[in-house]
Coordinates of C-alpha atoms and ligand atoms in Angstrom, one line a residue:
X99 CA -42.0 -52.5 55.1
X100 CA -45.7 -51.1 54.8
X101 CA -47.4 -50.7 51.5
X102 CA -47.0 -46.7 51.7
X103 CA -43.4 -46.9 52.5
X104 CA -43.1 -49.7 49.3
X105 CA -45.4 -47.6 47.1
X106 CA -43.1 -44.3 47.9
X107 CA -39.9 -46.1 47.5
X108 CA -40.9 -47.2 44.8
X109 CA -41.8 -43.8 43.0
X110 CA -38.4 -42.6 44.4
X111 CA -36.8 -45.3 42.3
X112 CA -38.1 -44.8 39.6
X113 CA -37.6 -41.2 39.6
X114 CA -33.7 -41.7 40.1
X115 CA -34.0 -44.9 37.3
X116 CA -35.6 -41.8 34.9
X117 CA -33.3 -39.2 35.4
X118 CA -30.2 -41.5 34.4
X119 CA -31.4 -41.4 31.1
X120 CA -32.4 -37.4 31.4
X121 CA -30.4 -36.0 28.2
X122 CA -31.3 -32.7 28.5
X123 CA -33.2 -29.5 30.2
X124 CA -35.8 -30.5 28.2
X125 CA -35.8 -34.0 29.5
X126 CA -35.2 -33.1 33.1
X127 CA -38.5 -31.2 33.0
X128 CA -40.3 -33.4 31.6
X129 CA -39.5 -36.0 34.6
X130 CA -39.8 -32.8 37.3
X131 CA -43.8 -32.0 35.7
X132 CA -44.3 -36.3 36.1
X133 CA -43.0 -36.8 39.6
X134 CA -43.4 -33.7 41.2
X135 CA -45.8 -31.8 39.4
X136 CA -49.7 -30.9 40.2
X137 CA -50.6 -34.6 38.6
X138 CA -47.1 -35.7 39.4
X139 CA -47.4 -39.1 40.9
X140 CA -45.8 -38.1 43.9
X141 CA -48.3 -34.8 44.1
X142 CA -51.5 -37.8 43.6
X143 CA -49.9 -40.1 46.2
X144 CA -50.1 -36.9 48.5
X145 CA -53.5 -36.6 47.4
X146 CA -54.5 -40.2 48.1
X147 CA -53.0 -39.3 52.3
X148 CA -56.8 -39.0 53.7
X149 CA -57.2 -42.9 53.0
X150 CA -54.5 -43.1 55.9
X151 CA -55.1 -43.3 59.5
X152 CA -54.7 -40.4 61.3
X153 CA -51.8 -41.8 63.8
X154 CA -50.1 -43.2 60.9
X155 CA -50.3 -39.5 58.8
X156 CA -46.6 -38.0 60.3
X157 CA -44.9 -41.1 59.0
X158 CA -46.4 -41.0 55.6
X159 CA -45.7 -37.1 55.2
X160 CA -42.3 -37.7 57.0
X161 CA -41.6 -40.1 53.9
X162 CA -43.5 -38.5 51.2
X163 CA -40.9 -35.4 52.4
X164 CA -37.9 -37.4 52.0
X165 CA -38.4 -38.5 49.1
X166 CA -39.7 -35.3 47.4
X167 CA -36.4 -34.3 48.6
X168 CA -34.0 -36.9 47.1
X169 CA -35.7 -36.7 44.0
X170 CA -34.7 -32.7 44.0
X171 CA -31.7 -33.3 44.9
X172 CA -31.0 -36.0 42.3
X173 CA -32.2 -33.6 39.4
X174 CA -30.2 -30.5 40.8
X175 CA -27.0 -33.2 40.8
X176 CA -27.9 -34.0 37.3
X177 CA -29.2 -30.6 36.3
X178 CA -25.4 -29.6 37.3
X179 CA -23.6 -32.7 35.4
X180 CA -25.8 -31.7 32.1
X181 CA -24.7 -28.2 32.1
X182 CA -20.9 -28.9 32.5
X183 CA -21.4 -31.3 29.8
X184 CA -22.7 -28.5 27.6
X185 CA -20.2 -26.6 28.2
X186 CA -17.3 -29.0 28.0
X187 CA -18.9 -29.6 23.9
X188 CA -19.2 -25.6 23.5
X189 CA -15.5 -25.6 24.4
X190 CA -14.6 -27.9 22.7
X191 CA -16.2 -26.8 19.4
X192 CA -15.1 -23.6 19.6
X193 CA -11.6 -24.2 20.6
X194 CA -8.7 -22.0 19.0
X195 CA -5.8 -23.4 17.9
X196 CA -2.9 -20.9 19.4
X197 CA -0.5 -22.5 17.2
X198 CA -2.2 -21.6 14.3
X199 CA 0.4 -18.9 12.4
X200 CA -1.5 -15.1 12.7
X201 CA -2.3 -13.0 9.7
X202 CA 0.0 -11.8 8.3
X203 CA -0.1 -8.1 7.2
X204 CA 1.0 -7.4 3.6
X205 CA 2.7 -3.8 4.0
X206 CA 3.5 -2.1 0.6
X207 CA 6.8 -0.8 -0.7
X208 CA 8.2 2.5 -2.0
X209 CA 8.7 2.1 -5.7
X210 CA 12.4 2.2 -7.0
X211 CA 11.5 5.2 -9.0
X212 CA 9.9 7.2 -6.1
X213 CA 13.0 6.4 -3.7
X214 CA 15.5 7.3 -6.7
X215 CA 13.0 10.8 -7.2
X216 CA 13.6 11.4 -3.7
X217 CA 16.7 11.3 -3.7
X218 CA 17.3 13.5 -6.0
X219 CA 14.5 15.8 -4.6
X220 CA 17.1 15.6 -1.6
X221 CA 20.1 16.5 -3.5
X222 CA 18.4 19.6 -5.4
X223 CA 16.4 21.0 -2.2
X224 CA 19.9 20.7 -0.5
X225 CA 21.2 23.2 -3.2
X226 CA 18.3 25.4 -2.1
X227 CA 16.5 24.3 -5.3
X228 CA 12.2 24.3 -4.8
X229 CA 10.2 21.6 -6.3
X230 CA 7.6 22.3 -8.3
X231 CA 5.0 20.3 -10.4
X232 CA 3.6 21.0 -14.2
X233 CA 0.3 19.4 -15.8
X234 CA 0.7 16.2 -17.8
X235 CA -1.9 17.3 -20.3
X236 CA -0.8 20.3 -21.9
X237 CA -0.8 23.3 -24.5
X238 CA 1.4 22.2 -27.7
X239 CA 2.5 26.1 -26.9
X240 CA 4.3 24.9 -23.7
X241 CA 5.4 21.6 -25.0
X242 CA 7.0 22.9 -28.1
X243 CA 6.3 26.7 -29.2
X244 CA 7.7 27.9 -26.2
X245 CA 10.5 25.9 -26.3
X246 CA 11.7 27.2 -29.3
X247 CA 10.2 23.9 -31.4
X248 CA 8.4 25.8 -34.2
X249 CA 5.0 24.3 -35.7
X250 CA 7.4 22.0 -38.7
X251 CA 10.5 21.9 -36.4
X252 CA 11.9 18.3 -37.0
X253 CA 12.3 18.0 -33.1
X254 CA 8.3 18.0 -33.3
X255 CA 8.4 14.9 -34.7
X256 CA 11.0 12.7 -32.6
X257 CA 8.7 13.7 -30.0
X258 CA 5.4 12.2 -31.4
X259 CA 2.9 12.1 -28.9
X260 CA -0.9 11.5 -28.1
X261 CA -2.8 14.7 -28.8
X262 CA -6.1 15.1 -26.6
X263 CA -7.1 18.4 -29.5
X264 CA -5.2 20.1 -32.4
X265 CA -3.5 22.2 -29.6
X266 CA -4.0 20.1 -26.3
X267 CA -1.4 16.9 -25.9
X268 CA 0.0 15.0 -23.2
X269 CA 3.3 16.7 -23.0
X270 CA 6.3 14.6 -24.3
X271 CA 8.9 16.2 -21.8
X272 CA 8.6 18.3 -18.6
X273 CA 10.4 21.2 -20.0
X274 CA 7.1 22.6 -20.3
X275 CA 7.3 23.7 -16.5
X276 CA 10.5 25.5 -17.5
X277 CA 8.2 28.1 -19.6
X278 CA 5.1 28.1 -17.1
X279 CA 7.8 29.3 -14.9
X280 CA 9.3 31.9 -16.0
X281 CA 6.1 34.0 -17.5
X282 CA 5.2 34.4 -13.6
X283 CA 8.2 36.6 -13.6
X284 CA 9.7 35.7 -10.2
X285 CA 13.1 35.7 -10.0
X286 CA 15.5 34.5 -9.6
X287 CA 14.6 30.9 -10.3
X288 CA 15.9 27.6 -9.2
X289 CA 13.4 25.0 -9.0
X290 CA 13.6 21.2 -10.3
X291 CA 10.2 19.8 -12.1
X292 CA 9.5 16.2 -11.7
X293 CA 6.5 14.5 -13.3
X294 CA 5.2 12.3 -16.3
X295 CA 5.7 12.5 -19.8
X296 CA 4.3 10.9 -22.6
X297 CA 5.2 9.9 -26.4
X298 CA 3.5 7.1 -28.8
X299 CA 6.5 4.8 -28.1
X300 CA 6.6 0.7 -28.3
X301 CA 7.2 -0.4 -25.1
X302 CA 10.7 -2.7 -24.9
X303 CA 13.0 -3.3 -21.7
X304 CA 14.3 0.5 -22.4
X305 CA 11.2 2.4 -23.6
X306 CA 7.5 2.8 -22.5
X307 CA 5.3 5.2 -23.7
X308 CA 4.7 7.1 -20.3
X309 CA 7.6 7.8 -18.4
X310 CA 9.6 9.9 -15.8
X311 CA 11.4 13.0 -16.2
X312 CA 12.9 15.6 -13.8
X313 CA 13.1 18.7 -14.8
X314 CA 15.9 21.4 -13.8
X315 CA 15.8 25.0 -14.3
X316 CA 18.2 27.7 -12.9
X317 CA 17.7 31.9 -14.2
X318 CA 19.5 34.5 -12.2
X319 CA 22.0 37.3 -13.2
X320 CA 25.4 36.5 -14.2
X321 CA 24.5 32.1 -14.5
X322 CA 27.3 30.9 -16.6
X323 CA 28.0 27.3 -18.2
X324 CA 30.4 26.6 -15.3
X325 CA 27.6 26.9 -13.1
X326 CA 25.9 24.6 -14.8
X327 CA 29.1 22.1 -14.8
X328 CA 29.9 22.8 -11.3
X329 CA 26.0 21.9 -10.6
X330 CA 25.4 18.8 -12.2
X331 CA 29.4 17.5 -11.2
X332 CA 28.0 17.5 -7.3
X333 CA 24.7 15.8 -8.5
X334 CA 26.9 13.4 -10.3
X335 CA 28.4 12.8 -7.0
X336 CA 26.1 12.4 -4.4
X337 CA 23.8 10.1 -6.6
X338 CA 26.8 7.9 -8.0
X339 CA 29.7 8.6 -5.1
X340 CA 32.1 10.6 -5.0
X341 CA 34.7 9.1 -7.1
X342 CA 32.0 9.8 -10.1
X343 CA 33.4 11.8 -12.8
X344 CA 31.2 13.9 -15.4
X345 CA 31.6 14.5 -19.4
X346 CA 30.0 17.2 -21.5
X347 CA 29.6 16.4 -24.9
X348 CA 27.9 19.1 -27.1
X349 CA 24.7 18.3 -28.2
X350 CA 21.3 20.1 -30.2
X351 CA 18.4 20.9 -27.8
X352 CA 16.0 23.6 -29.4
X353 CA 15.5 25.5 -25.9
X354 CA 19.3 25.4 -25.1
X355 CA 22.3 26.7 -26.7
X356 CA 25.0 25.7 -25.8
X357 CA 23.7 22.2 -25.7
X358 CA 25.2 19.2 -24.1
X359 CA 24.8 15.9 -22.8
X360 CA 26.4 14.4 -19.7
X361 CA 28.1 10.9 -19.1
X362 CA 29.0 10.0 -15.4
X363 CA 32.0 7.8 -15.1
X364 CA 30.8 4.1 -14.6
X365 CA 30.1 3.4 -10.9
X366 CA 30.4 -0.2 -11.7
X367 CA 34.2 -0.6 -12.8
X368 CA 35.0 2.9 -12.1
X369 CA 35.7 4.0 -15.7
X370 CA 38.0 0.8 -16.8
X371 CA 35.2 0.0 -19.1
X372 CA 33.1 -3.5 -18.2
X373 CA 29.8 -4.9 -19.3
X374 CA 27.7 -2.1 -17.5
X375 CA 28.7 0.6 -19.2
X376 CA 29.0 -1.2 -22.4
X377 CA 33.2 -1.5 -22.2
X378 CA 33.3 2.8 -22.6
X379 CA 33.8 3.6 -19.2
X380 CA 31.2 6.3 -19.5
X381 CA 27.0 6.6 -18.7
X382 CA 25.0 8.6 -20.4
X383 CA 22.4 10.7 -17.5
X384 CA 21.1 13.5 -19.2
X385 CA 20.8 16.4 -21.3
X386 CA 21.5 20.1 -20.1
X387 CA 22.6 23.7 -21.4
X388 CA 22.1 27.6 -21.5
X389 CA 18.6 28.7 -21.7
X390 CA 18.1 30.0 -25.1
X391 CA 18.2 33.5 -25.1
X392 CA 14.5 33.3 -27.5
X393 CA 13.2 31.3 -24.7
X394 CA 13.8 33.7 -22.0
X395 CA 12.4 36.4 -24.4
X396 CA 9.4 34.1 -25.0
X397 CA 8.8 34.0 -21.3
X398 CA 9.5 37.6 -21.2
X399 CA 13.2 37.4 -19.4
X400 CA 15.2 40.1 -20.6
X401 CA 18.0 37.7 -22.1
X402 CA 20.5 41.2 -21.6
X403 CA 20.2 41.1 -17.9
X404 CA 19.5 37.5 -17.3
X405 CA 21.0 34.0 -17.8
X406 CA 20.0 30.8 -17.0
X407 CA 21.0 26.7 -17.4
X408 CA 18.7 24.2 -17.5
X409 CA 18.6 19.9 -17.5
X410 CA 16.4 17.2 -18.0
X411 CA 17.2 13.6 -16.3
X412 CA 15.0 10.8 -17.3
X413 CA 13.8 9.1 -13.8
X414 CA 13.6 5.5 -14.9
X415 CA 16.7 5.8 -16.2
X416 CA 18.0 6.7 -12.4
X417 CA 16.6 4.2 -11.3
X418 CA 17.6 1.5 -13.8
X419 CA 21.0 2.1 -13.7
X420 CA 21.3 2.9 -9.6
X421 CA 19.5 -0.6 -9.1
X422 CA 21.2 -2.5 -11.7
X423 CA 17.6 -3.2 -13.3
X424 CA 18.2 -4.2 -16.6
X425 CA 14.7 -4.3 -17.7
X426 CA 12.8 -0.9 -17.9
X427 CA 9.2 -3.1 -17.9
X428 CA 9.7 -4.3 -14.5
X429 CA 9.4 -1.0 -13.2
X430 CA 5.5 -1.1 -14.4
X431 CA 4.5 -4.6 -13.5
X432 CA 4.2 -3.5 -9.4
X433 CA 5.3 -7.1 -8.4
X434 CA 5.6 -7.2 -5.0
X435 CA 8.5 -9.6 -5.0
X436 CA 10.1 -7.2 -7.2
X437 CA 9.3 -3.7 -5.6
X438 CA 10.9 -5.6 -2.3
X439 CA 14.2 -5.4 -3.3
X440 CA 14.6 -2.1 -3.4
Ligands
LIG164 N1 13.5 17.7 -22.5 C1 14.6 17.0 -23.1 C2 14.2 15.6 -23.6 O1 13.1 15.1 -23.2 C3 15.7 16.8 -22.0 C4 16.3 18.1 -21.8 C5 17.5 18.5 -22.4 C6 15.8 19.0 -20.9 C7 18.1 19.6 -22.2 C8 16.4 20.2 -20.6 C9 17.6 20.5 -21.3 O2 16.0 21.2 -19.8 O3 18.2 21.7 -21.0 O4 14.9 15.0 -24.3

């Protein structure tokens, strides 16, 4: 072997020898600019040709060819293996884990007290009742006056509440509605009331100081007391089933006279008495009677031509006792786990 063919063999080899160790693009550059480059060694060797004899010239460029070449062809092949050895870490840092468990999306729940007001919303719309809402904060006119609870009526008083001015509150009841009602002057009215209510009570697992109430109201010509029975005996019935019984007892409400309030037989033992209902057989629901006929002439009603009933259930109440929740706090705490079982 001549000198030339040693001296390119040579430069071949150690080309091939560099690029083993080539680590990167960076790298691989780096060896391409010092073999091949303009003042590559390869490129000078080129250079150094006119020392050769002219007959010997094809050989040497035949070989100088070659090897350019081989070296090319070596850094393409390790060009390639770098590359897939990128990739193979970018994979492999980036790798999802498809057993991983997904997300899970928390979806809320209807509070008890909104599925037990919609079901009664069902019950009274069914009766071709309309719904129809009040303010929470209110004239002490509407709250009490109105409702036949004079200024120094002792009623005033069980009702205690927070007062906002001297004659602004938030209203203790949503018989309110019941006046704001009747003073537009269409009739005949049946319409149910739901809303909040408010008085300056301690809270304990059967009172809090805002609470839900539904209101009922029902003014037409010729409304008597059995309407009112015959009324609240189907409501009775499709809340509780319909093996529910109801019981007036007479009562005192300033708006409504007669006055009563009604027990539903107890769903639990069906009126055998048991730890439910406290061993009577009976559950108090709510309190109902005969418009007063100073009310409707309040709201200017003509109390000669028109009668009317009226009731007021107590929503937590519904609630508590449909869901066998013996706690009244729960209700406000918004514990998932809780709501979730309803
Ligand atoms: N507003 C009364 C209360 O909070 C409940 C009530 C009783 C409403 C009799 C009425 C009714 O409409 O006729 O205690």
């Amino acid at each position: 072997m001549s000198d030339i063919e040693l001296k390119v063999k040579e430069i071949q080899d150690s080309a091939i020898e560099a690029l083993k160790s080539a680590d990167g693009l960076e790298k691989l550059n780096e060896i391409r600019v010092a073999f091949l480059g303009k003042k590559g060694s390869l490129t000078q060797f080129l250079k150094s040709m006119k020392t050769v004899a002219p007959e010997d010239r094809p050989k040497v460029g035949k070989w100088v060819n070659d090897t350019r070449f081989a070296i090319e062809e070596k850094m393409e092949e390790t060009k390639k293996k770098l590359d897939a050895e990128k990739m193979e870490r970018q994979l492999a840092s980036e790798e999802i884990d498809v057993t991983l468990p997904a997300k899970m999306k928390f979806i809320g729940h209807r509070h008890p007290n909104t599925i037990a007001l919609e079901e009664v919303e069902r019950i009274f719309v069914g009766m071709g009742y309309e719904v129809i809402e009040g303010p929470e904060i209110e004239y002490d006119d509407y709250n009490f006056t109105k409702l036949n609870i004079p200024a120094n009526h002792p009623a005033k008083d069980e009702q205690d509440t927070f007062y906002i001015t001297k004659d602004i509150l938030l209203r203790t009841q949503t018989s309110p509605v019941q006046a704001r009602v009747m003073e537009q002057g269409k009739l005949p009215i049946r319409m149910i009331s739901p809303g909040r209510v408010f008085r300056s009570d301690e809270v304990d697992a059967t009172h809090s100081p805002s609470f839900h109430q539904i209101e009922g109201l029902v003014v037409d010509k010729n409304i008597t007391f059995a309407d009112l029975k015959g009324t609240l005996d189907v409501f009775a019935k499709e809340l509780f089933g319909p093996e529910t019984k109801t019981k007036f007892r007479p009562h005192h409400f300033p708006f409504t006279e007669p006055s009563a309030e009604v027990d539903v037989s107890c769903f639990k033992c069906g009126g055998k008495g048991c730890r439910f209902c406290k061993g009577s057989g009976w559950i108090e629901i709510l309190g109902c009677g005969m418009v007063h006929p100073h009310v409707l002439e309040m709201c200017g009603i003509d109390p000669d031509v028109y009668t009317g009933f009226a009731f007021g259930v107590g929503l937590e109440r519904i609630a508590l006792l449909k869901y066998e929740i013996d706690d009244m706090r729960l209700l406000y705490e918004n514990d998932v786990r809780f709501l979730k079982q309803f």
